[in-house]
mmCIF file with all atom_site columns, C-alpha atoms in Angstrom:
data_model
loop_
_atom_site.group_PDB
_atom_site.id
_atom_site.type_symbol
_atom_site.label_atom_id
_atom_site.label_alt_id
_atom_site.label_comp_id
_atom_site.label_asym_id
_atom_site.label_entity_id
_atom_site.label_seq_id
_atom_site.pdbx_PDB_ins_code
_atom_site.Cartn_x
_atom_site.Cartn_y
_atom_site.Cartn_z
_atom_site.occupancy
_atom_site.B_iso_or_equiv
_atom_site.pdbx_formal_charge
_atom_site.auth_seq_id
_atom_site.auth_comp_id
_atom_site.auth_asym_id
_atom_site.auth_atom_id
_atom_site.pdbx_PDB_model_num
ATOM 1   C CA . MET A 1 1   ? 4.055   -0.001  -10.136 1.00 40.00 ? 1   MET A CA 1
ATOM 2   C CA . ARG A 1 2   ? 2.246   -1.532  -7.209  1.00 39.00 ? 2   ARG A CA 1
ATOM 3   C CA . ALA A 1 3   ? 4.088   -4.355  -5.529  1.00 39.00 ? 3   ALA A CA 1
ATOM 4   C CA . ASP A 1 4   ? 1.320   -5.760  -3.366  1.00 38.00 ? 4   ASP A CA 1
ATOM 5   C CA . GLY A 1 5   ? -0.794  -8.842  -4.006  1.00 36.00 ? 5   GLY A CA 1
ATOM 6   C CA . ALA A 1 6   ? -3.859  -6.891  -5.140  1.00 39.00 ? 6   ALA A CA 1
ATOM 7   C CA . ALA A 1 7   ? -1.864  -5.295  -7.931  1.00 39.00 ? 7   ALA A CA 1
ATOM 8   C CA . ARG A 1 8   ? -0.500  -8.658  -9.030  1.00 32.00 ? 8   ARG A CA 1
ATOM 9   C CA . THR A 1 9   ? -4.037  -10.039 -9.132  1.00 35.00 ? 9   THR A CA 1
ATOM 10  C CA . MET A 1 10  ? -5.264  -7.089  -11.207 1.00 42.00 ? 10  MET A CA 1
ATOM 11  C CA . ARG A 1 11  ? -2.315  -7.423  -13.590 1.00 39.00 ? 11  ARG A CA 1
ATOM 12  C CA . SER A 1 12  ? -3.133  -11.045 -14.165 1.00 43.00 ? 12  SER A CA 1
ATOM 13  C CA . MET A 1 13  ? -6.662  -10.055 -15.253 1.00 54.00 ? 13  MET A CA 1
ATOM 14  C CA . LEU A 1 14  ? -5.667  -7.229  -17.596 1.00 59.00 ? 14  LEU A CA 1
ATOM 15  C CA . PRO A 1 15  ? -3.037  -7.138  -20.322 1.00 63.00 ? 15  PRO A CA 1
ATOM 16  C CA . THR A 1 16  ? 0.028   -4.991  -19.728 1.00 67.00 ? 16  THR A CA 1
ATOM 17  C CA . PHE A 1 17  ? 1.671   -3.698  -22.877 1.00 66.00 ? 17  PHE A CA 1
ATOM 18  C CA . THR A 1 18  ? 5.222   -2.496  -23.382 1.00 67.00 ? 18  THR A CA 1
ATOM 19  C CA . SER A 1 19  ? 5.920   1.179   -24.039 1.00 65.00 ? 19  SER A CA 1
ATOM 20  C CA . GLU A 1 20  ? 6.813   0.305   -27.614 1.00 74.00 ? 20  GLU A CA 1
ATOM 21  C CA . ARG A 1 21  ? 3.512   -1.486  -28.151 1.00 73.00 ? 21  ARG A CA 1
ATOM 22  C CA . VAL A 1 22  ? 1.465   1.417   -26.786 1.00 70.00 ? 22  VAL A CA 1
ATOM 23  C CA . ARG A 1 23  ? 3.415   3.898   -28.942 1.00 71.00 ? 23  ARG A CA 1
ATOM 24  C CA . SER A 1 24  ? 2.709   1.709   -31.981 1.00 74.00 ? 24  SER A CA 1
ATOM 25  C CA . PHE A 1 25  ? -1.026  1.890   -31.206 1.00 71.00 ? 25  PHE A CA 1
ATOM 26  C CA . ASP A 1 26  ? -0.792  5.692   -31.143 1.00 70.00 ? 26  ASP A CA 1
ATOM 27  C CA . GLU A 1 27  ? 1.250   5.824   -34.347 1.00 76.00 ? 27  GLU A CA 1
ATOM 28  C CA . ARG A 1 28  ? -1.271  3.626   -36.136 1.00 79.00 ? 28  ARG A CA 1
ATOM 29  C CA . ALA A 1 29  ? -4.106  5.939   -35.050 1.00 67.00 ? 29  ALA A CA 1
ATOM 30  C CA . PHE A 1 30  ? -2.186  9.008   -36.263 1.00 64.00 ? 30  PHE A CA 1
ATOM 31  C CA . GLU A 1 31  ? -1.543  7.302   -39.621 1.00 79.00 ? 31  GLU A CA 1
ATOM 32  C CA . ARG A 1 32  ? -5.307  6.794   -39.939 1.00 79.00 ? 32  ARG A CA 1
ATOM 33  C CA . GLY A 1 33  ? -5.910  10.503  -39.461 1.00 76.00 ? 33  GLY A CA 1
ATOM 34  C CA . VAL A 1 34  ? -6.865  10.559  -35.787 1.00 70.00 ? 34  VAL A CA 1
ATOM 35  C CA . GLY A 1 35  ? -5.629  13.809  -34.211 1.00 80.00 ? 35  GLY A CA 1
ATOM 36  C CA . ALA A 1 36  ? -3.830  13.917  -30.896 1.00 81.00 ? 36  ALA A CA 1
ATOM 37  C CA . LEU A 1 37  ? -6.696  15.526  -28.957 1.00 87.00 ? 37  LEU A CA 1
ATOM 38  C CA . ASP A 1 38  ? -9.225  13.138  -30.496 1.00 86.00 ? 38  ASP A CA 1
ATOM 39  C CA . LEU A 1 39  ? -7.034  10.197  -29.540 1.00 85.00 ? 39  LEU A CA 1
ATOM 40  C CA . MET A 1 40  ? -6.788  11.622  -26.016 1.00 86.00 ? 40  MET A CA 1
ATOM 41  C CA . GLU A 1 41  ? -10.582 11.876  -25.809 1.00 93.00 ? 41  GLU A CA 1
ATOM 42  C CA . ARG A 1 42  ? -10.959 8.288   -27.000 1.00 90.00 ? 42  ARG A CA 1
ATOM 43  C CA . ALA A 1 43  ? -8.382  7.067   -24.477 1.00 90.00 ? 43  ALA A CA 1
ATOM 44  C CA . ALA A 1 44  ? -10.165 9.027   -21.748 1.00 95.00 ? 44  ALA A CA 1
ATOM 45  C CA . GLY A 1 45  ? -13.453 7.347   -22.595 1.00 96.00 ? 45  GLY A CA 1
ATOM 46  C CA . GLU A 1 46  ? -11.915 3.895   -22.267 1.00 94.00 ? 46  GLU A CA 1
ATOM 47  C CA . LEU A 1 47  ? -10.098 4.922   -19.098 1.00 96.00 ? 47  LEU A CA 1
ATOM 48  C CA . ALA A 1 48  ? -13.312 6.241   -17.534 1.00 97.00 ? 48  ALA A CA 1
ATOM 49  C CA . ARG A 1 49  ? -15.136 3.004   -18.400 1.00 97.00 ? 49  ARG A CA 1
ATOM 50  C CA . ALA A 1 50  ? -12.348 0.958   -16.770 1.00 96.00 ? 50  ALA A CA 1
ATOM 51  C CA . ILE A 1 51  ? -12.532 3.132   -13.645 1.00 97.00 ? 51  ILE A CA 1
ATOM 52  C CA . LEU A 1 52  ? -16.317 2.742   -13.407 1.00 97.00 ? 52  LEU A CA 1
ATOM 53  C CA . ARG A 1 53  ? -16.027 -1.043  -13.869 1.00 97.00 ? 53  ARG A CA 1
ATOM 54  C CA . THR A 1 54  ? -13.353 -1.208  -11.198 1.00 96.00 ? 54  THR A CA 1
ATOM 55  C CA . GLY A 1 55  ? -15.418 0.896   -8.801  1.00 97.00 ? 55  GLY A CA 1
ATOM 56  C CA . GLY A 1 56  ? -18.594 -1.046  -9.544  1.00 95.00 ? 56  GLY A CA 1
ATOM 57  C CA . ARG A 1 57  ? -20.707 2.075   -9.985  1.00 92.00 ? 57  ARG A CA 1
ATOM 58  C CA . GLY A 1 58  ? -20.736 5.620   -11.265 1.00 91.00 ? 58  GLY A CA 1
ATOM 59  C CA . TYR A 1 59  ? -22.910 7.655   -8.963  1.00 95.00 ? 59  TYR A CA 1
ATOM 60  C CA . GLY A 1 60  ? -21.045 8.578   -5.802  1.00 96.00 ? 60  GLY A CA 1
ATOM 61  C CA . LEU A 1 61  ? -17.801 6.818   -6.758  1.00 98.00 ? 61  LEU A CA 1
ATOM 62  C CA . ARG A 1 62  ? -14.862 8.742   -5.286  1.00 98.00 ? 62  ARG A CA 1
ATOM 63  C CA . VAL A 1 63  ? -11.927 8.739   -7.693  1.00 98.00 ? 63  VAL A CA 1
ATOM 64  C CA . ALA A 1 64  ? -8.448  10.208  -7.173  1.00 98.00 ? 64  ALA A CA 1
ATOM 65  C CA . ILE A 1 65  ? -6.723  10.893  -10.498 1.00 98.00 ? 65  ILE A CA 1
ATOM 66  C CA . LEU A 1 66  ? -2.981  11.547  -10.267 1.00 98.00 ? 66  LEU A CA 1
ATOM 67  C CA . CYS A 1 67  ? -1.799  13.289  -13.422 1.00 98.00 ? 67  CYS A CA 1
ATOM 68  C CA . GLY A 1 68  ? 1.653   13.900  -14.802 1.00 96.00 ? 68  GLY A CA 1
ATOM 69  C CA . LYS A 1 69  ? 2.653   16.760  -17.057 1.00 95.00 ? 69  LYS A CA 1
ATOM 70  C CA . GLY A 1 70  ? 2.475   14.805  -20.310 1.00 92.00 ? 70  GLY A CA 1
ATOM 71  C CA . ASN A 1 71  ? -0.315  13.320  -22.361 1.00 90.00 ? 71  ASN A CA 1
ATOM 72  C CA . ASN A 1 72  ? -1.092  10.669  -19.730 1.00 93.00 ? 72  ASN A CA 1
ATOM 73  C CA . GLY A 1 73  ? -2.034  13.541  -17.470 1.00 96.00 ? 73  GLY A CA 1
ATOM 74  C CA . GLY A 1 74  ? -4.219  14.938  -20.257 1.00 96.00 ? 74  GLY A CA 1
ATOM 75  C CA . ASP A 1 75  ? -5.935  11.559  -20.546 1.00 96.00 ? 75  ASP A CA 1
ATOM 76  C CA . GLY A 1 76  ? -6.648  11.696  -16.809 1.00 98.00 ? 76  GLY A CA 1
ATOM 77  C CA . LEU A 1 77  ? -8.095  15.215  -16.996 1.00 98.00 ? 77  LEU A CA 1
ATOM 78  C CA . ALA A 1 78  ? -10.349 14.213  -19.899 1.00 98.00 ? 78  ALA A CA 1
ATOM 79  C CA . ALA A 1 79  ? -11.445 11.075  -18.021 1.00 98.00 ? 79  ALA A CA 1
ATOM 80  C CA . ALA A 1 80  ? -12.331 13.237  -15.004 1.00 98.00 ? 80  ALA A CA 1
ATOM 81  C CA . ARG A 1 81  ? -14.919 15.073  -17.125 1.00 98.00 ? 81  ARG A CA 1
ATOM 82  C CA . ARG A 1 82  ? -16.492 11.799  -18.195 1.00 97.00 ? 82  ARG A CA 1
ATOM 83  C CA . LEU A 1 83  ? -16.525 10.465  -14.647 1.00 98.00 ? 83  LEU A CA 1
ATOM 84  C CA . ARG A 1 84  ? -18.250 13.580  -13.391 1.00 97.00 ? 84  ARG A CA 1
ATOM 85  C CA . ALA A 1 85  ? -20.876 13.167  -16.133 1.00 96.00 ? 85  ALA A CA 1
ATOM 86  C CA . ALA A 1 86  ? -21.449 9.598   -14.879 1.00 96.00 ? 86  ALA A CA 1
ATOM 87  C CA . GLY A 1 87  ? -22.129 10.859  -11.342 1.00 97.00 ? 87  GLY A CA 1
ATOM 88  C CA . ALA A 1 88  ? -18.719 10.060  -9.888  1.00 98.00 ? 88  ALA A CA 1
ATOM 89  C CA . HIS A 1 89  ? -16.702 12.471  -7.776  1.00 98.00 ? 89  HIS A CA 1
ATOM 90  C CA . PRO A 1 90  ? -13.261 12.767  -9.396  1.00 98.00 ? 90  PRO A CA 1
ATOM 91  C CA . VAL A 1 91  ? -10.481 14.622  -7.598  1.00 98.00 ? 91  VAL A CA 1
ATOM 92  C CA . VAL A 1 92  ? -7.567  15.630  -9.826  1.00 98.00 ? 92  VAL A CA 1
ATOM 93  C CA . HIS A 1 93  ? -4.026  16.150  -8.574  1.00 98.00 ? 93  HIS A CA 1
ATOM 94  C CA . ILE A 1 94  ? -1.309  17.254  -11.000 1.00 98.00 ? 94  ILE A CA 1
ATOM 95  C CA . VAL A 1 95  ? 2.017   15.979  -9.693  1.00 97.00 ? 95  VAL A CA 1
ATOM 96  C CA . GLY A 1 96  ? 4.616   18.710  -10.001 1.00 91.00 ? 96  GLY A CA 1
ATOM 97  C CA . GLY A 1 97  ? 2.045   21.421  -10.714 1.00 91.00 ? 97  GLY A CA 1
ATOM 98  C CA . GLU A 1 98  ? 0.277   22.775  -13.760 1.00 94.00 ? 98  GLU A CA 1
ATOM 99  C CA . GLU A 1 99  ? 3.058   24.961  -15.143 1.00 93.00 ? 99  GLU A CA 1
ATOM 100 C CA . ASP A 1 100 ? 4.764   22.308  -17.268 1.00 90.00 ? 100 ASP A CA 1
ATOM 101 C CA . LEU A 1 101 ? 1.715   20.550  -18.734 1.00 95.00 ? 101 LEU A CA 1
ATOM 102 C CA . SER A 1 102 ? 1.958   19.498  -22.360 1.00 93.00 ? 102 SER A CA 1
ATOM 103 C CA . SER A 1 103 ? -0.123  21.656  -24.709 1.00 95.00 ? 103 SER A CA 1
ATOM 104 C CA . ASP A 1 104 ? -2.763  18.920  -25.026 1.00 95.00 ? 104 ASP A CA 1
ATOM 105 C CA . GLY A 1 105 ? -2.700  18.447  -21.256 1.00 95.00 ? 105 GLY A CA 1
ATOM 106 C CA . ALA A 1 106 ? -3.246  22.193  -20.810 1.00 97.00 ? 106 ALA A CA 1
ATOM 107 C CA . THR A 1 107 ? -6.183  22.028  -23.225 1.00 97.00 ? 107 THR A CA 1
ATOM 108 C CA . GLN A 1 108 ? -7.703  19.222  -21.156 1.00 97.00 ? 108 GLN A CA 1
ATOM 109 C CA . LEU A 1 109 ? -7.111  21.197  -17.953 1.00 98.00 ? 109 LEU A CA 1
ATOM 110 C CA . ALA A 1 110 ? -8.987  24.164  -19.448 1.00 98.00 ? 110 ALA A CA 1
ATOM 111 C CA . ARG A 1 111 ? -11.858 21.840  -20.429 1.00 97.00 ? 111 ARG A CA 1
ATOM 112 C CA . TRP A 1 112 ? -11.918 20.343  -16.913 1.00 98.00 ? 112 TRP A CA 1
ATOM 113 C CA . ARG A 1 113 ? -12.013 23.798  -15.348 1.00 97.00 ? 113 ARG A CA 1
ATOM 114 C CA . GLY A 1 114 ? -14.617 24.887  -17.895 1.00 97.00 ? 114 GLY A CA 1
ATOM 115 C CA . GLN A 1 115 ? -16.934 22.270  -16.389 1.00 95.00 ? 115 GLN A CA 1
ATOM 116 C CA . GLY A 1 116 ? -16.289 23.543  -12.884 1.00 95.00 ? 116 GLY A CA 1
ATOM 117 C CA . GLY A 1 117 ? -13.553 21.045  -12.095 1.00 97.00 ? 117 GLY A CA 1
ATOM 118 C CA . ARG A 1 118 ? -10.753 21.978  -9.780  1.00 95.00 ? 118 ARG A CA 1
ATOM 119 C CA . VAL A 1 119 ? -7.275  20.701  -9.073  1.00 98.00 ? 119 VAL A CA 1
ATOM 120 C CA . GLU A 1 120 ? -6.364  19.534  -5.570  1.00 98.00 ? 120 GLU A CA 1
ATOM 121 C CA . THR A 1 121 ? -2.840  20.717  -4.767  1.00 97.00 ? 121 THR A CA 1
ATOM 122 C CA . SER A 1 122 ? -2.287  18.249  -1.917  1.00 97.00 ? 122 SER A CA 1
ATOM 123 C CA . LEU A 1 123 ? -1.517  14.657  -2.845  1.00 98.00 ? 123 LEU A CA 1
ATOM 124 C CA . GLU A 1 124 ? -2.739  13.450  0.544   1.00 97.00 ? 124 GLU A CA 1
ATOM 125 C CA . ARG A 1 125 ? -6.079  15.291  0.241   1.00 98.00 ? 125 ARG A CA 1
ATOM 126 C CA . ALA A 1 126 ? -6.529  14.033  -3.319  1.00 98.00 ? 126 ALA A CA 1
ATOM 127 C CA . LEU A 1 127 ? -6.171  10.416  -2.166  1.00 98.00 ? 127 LEU A CA 1
ATOM 128 C CA . ALA A 1 128 ? -8.236  10.761  1.017   1.00 97.00 ? 128 ALA A CA 1
ATOM 129 C CA . GLY A 1 129 ? -11.369 8.629   0.857   1.00 96.00 ? 129 GLY A CA 1
ATOM 130 C CA . ALA A 1 130 ? -10.867 7.514   -2.758  1.00 98.00 ? 130 ALA A CA 1
ATOM 131 C CA . ASP A 1 131 ? -12.663 4.319   -3.793  1.00 98.00 ? 131 ASP A CA 1
ATOM 132 C CA . VAL A 1 132 ? -10.424 4.023   -6.872  1.00 98.00 ? 132 VAL A CA 1
ATOM 133 C CA . VAL A 1 133 ? -7.086  5.677   -7.600  1.00 98.00 ? 133 VAL A CA 1
ATOM 134 C CA . VAL A 1 134 ? -5.915  6.371   -11.131 1.00 98.00 ? 134 VAL A CA 1
ATOM 135 C CA . ASP A 1 135 ? -2.304  6.390   -12.318 1.00 97.00 ? 135 ASP A CA 1
ATOM 136 C CA . CYS A 1 136 ? -1.950  8.935   -15.145 1.00 97.00 ? 136 CYS A CA 1
ATOM 137 C CA . LEU A 1 137 ? 1.569   9.873   -14.089 1.00 96.00 ? 137 LEU A CA 1
ATOM 138 C CA . LEU A 1 138 ? 4.110   8.739   -16.657 1.00 91.00 ? 138 LEU A CA 1
ATOM 139 C CA . GLY A 1 139 ? 3.530   7.379   -20.117 1.00 81.00 ? 139 GLY A CA 1
ATOM 140 C CA . THR A 1 140 ? 5.442   5.682   -22.855 1.00 75.00 ? 140 THR A CA 1
ATOM 141 C CA . GLY A 1 141 ? 8.172   8.346   -22.961 1.00 77.00 ? 141 GLY A CA 1
ATOM 142 C CA . ALA A 1 142 ? 9.340   7.717   -19.390 1.00 80.00 ? 142 ALA A CA 1
ATOM 143 C CA . LYS A 1 143 ? 12.842  6.352   -18.923 1.00 82.00 ? 143 LYS A CA 1
ATOM 144 C CA . GLY A 1 144 ? 14.255  4.803   -15.769 1.00 84.00 ? 144 GLY A CA 1
ATOM 145 C CA . ALA A 1 145 ? 12.827  4.839   -12.283 1.00 88.00 ? 145 ALA A CA 1
ATOM 146 C CA . PRO A 1 146 ? 10.375  7.611   -11.382 1.00 92.00 ? 146 PRO A CA 1
ATOM 147 C CA . ARG A 1 147 ? 12.181  10.708  -10.090 1.00 93.00 ? 147 ARG A CA 1
ATOM 148 C CA . PRO A 1 148 ? 10.897  13.330  -7.663  1.00 95.00 ? 148 PRO A CA 1
ATOM 149 C CA . PRO A 1 149 ? 8.095   14.267  -7.291  1.00 95.00 ? 149 PRO A CA 1
ATOM 150 C CA . TYR A 1 150 ? 6.747   11.226  -9.170  1.00 96.00 ? 150 TYR A CA 1
ATOM 151 C CA . ASP A 1 151 ? 8.498   8.769   -6.884  1.00 95.00 ? 151 ASP A CA 1
ATOM 152 C CA . GLN A 1 152 ? 6.480   10.074  -3.910  1.00 96.00 ? 152 GLN A CA 1
ATOM 153 C CA . ALA A 1 153 ? 3.241   9.819   -5.891  1.00 96.00 ? 153 ALA A CA 1
ATOM 154 C CA . VAL A 1 154 ? 4.060   6.197   -6.779  1.00 95.00 ? 154 VAL A CA 1
ATOM 155 C CA . GLU A 1 155 ? 4.748   5.433   -3.106  1.00 95.00 ? 155 GLU A CA 1
ATOM 156 C CA . ALA A 1 156 ? 1.394   6.969   -2.171  1.00 96.00 ? 156 ALA A CA 1
ATOM 157 C CA . LEU A 1 157 ? -0.362  4.902   -4.865  1.00 94.00 ? 157 LEU A CA 1
ATOM 158 C CA . ASN A 1 158 ? 1.310   1.752   -3.610  1.00 92.00 ? 158 ASN A CA 1
ATOM 159 C CA . ALA A 1 159 ? 0.288   2.482   -0.038  1.00 95.00 ? 159 ALA A CA 1
ATOM 160 C CA . HIS A 1 160 ? -3.333  3.291   -0.871  1.00 97.00 ? 160 HIS A CA 1
ATOM 161 C CA . PRO A 1 161 ? -5.764  0.469   -0.018  1.00 97.00 ? 161 PRO A CA 1
ATOM 162 C CA . SER A 1 162 ? -8.111  1.041   -2.977  1.00 97.00 ? 162 SER A CA 1
ATOM 163 C CA . PRO A 1 163 ? -7.707  -0.520  -6.421  1.00 96.00 ? 163 PRO A CA 1
ATOM 164 C CA . THR A 1 164 ? -5.554  1.313   -8.941  1.00 96.00 ? 164 THR A CA 1
ATOM 165 C CA . VAL A 1 165 ? -6.342  1.785   -12.614 1.00 96.00 ? 165 VAL A CA 1
ATOM 166 C CA . ALA A 1 166 ? -3.429  2.820   -14.832 1.00 93.00 ? 166 ALA A CA 1
ATOM 167 C CA . CYS A 1 167 ? -3.626  4.798   -18.035 1.00 91.00 ? 167 CYS A CA 1
ATOM 168 C CA . ASP A 1 168 ? -1.601  3.160   -20.829 1.00 80.00 ? 168 ASP A CA 1
ATOM 169 C CA . LEU A 1 169 ? 1.042   1.663   -18.520 1.00 79.00 ? 169 LEU A CA 1
ATOM 170 C CA . PRO A 1 170 ? 1.441   1.464   -14.758 1.00 83.00 ? 170 PRO A CA 1
ATOM 171 C CA . THR A 1 171 ? 4.101   3.979   -13.741 1.00 85.00 ? 171 THR A CA 1
ATOM 172 C CA . GLY A 1 172 ? 7.406   2.218   -13.360 1.00 71.00 ? 172 GLY A CA 1
ATOM 173 C CA . VAL A 1 173 ? 6.760   -0.608  -15.817 1.00 66.00 ? 173 VAL A CA 1
#
């Protein structure tokens, strides 16, 4: 979670939900027959819209998306496809590598690559020049403080001068 004044200002403008509340939203969607990948696509659409609003434009917007191995990371990969379609330039970085992605996250990675997307292996290069950074690191299943390598990604997010948009919950909340 960002500790600077800009983050506090952004938090005051947008609601922050608890992990339990976000999980209840997902459970309600599943009860209504929405599949996990469909829910991920819907979340990605909302995430992409929030990123575009934050950046103030689509075309040419440089976006760094930091993804974890779980479904938050899958949301980020799906949002990257939508951002590219809107004319933005998303750069995806998967913290900890691709090997341990959830099955839905791996599906989203294949879709991203199927559209010509690539994954930047360097956190520093992924963040370089970004107009907006996106926190898709840890979701509602996270417990305790972020551990390596997520702790370093959170530090890099906190140090980055551009606005941050978080998927579901800011990492560390």
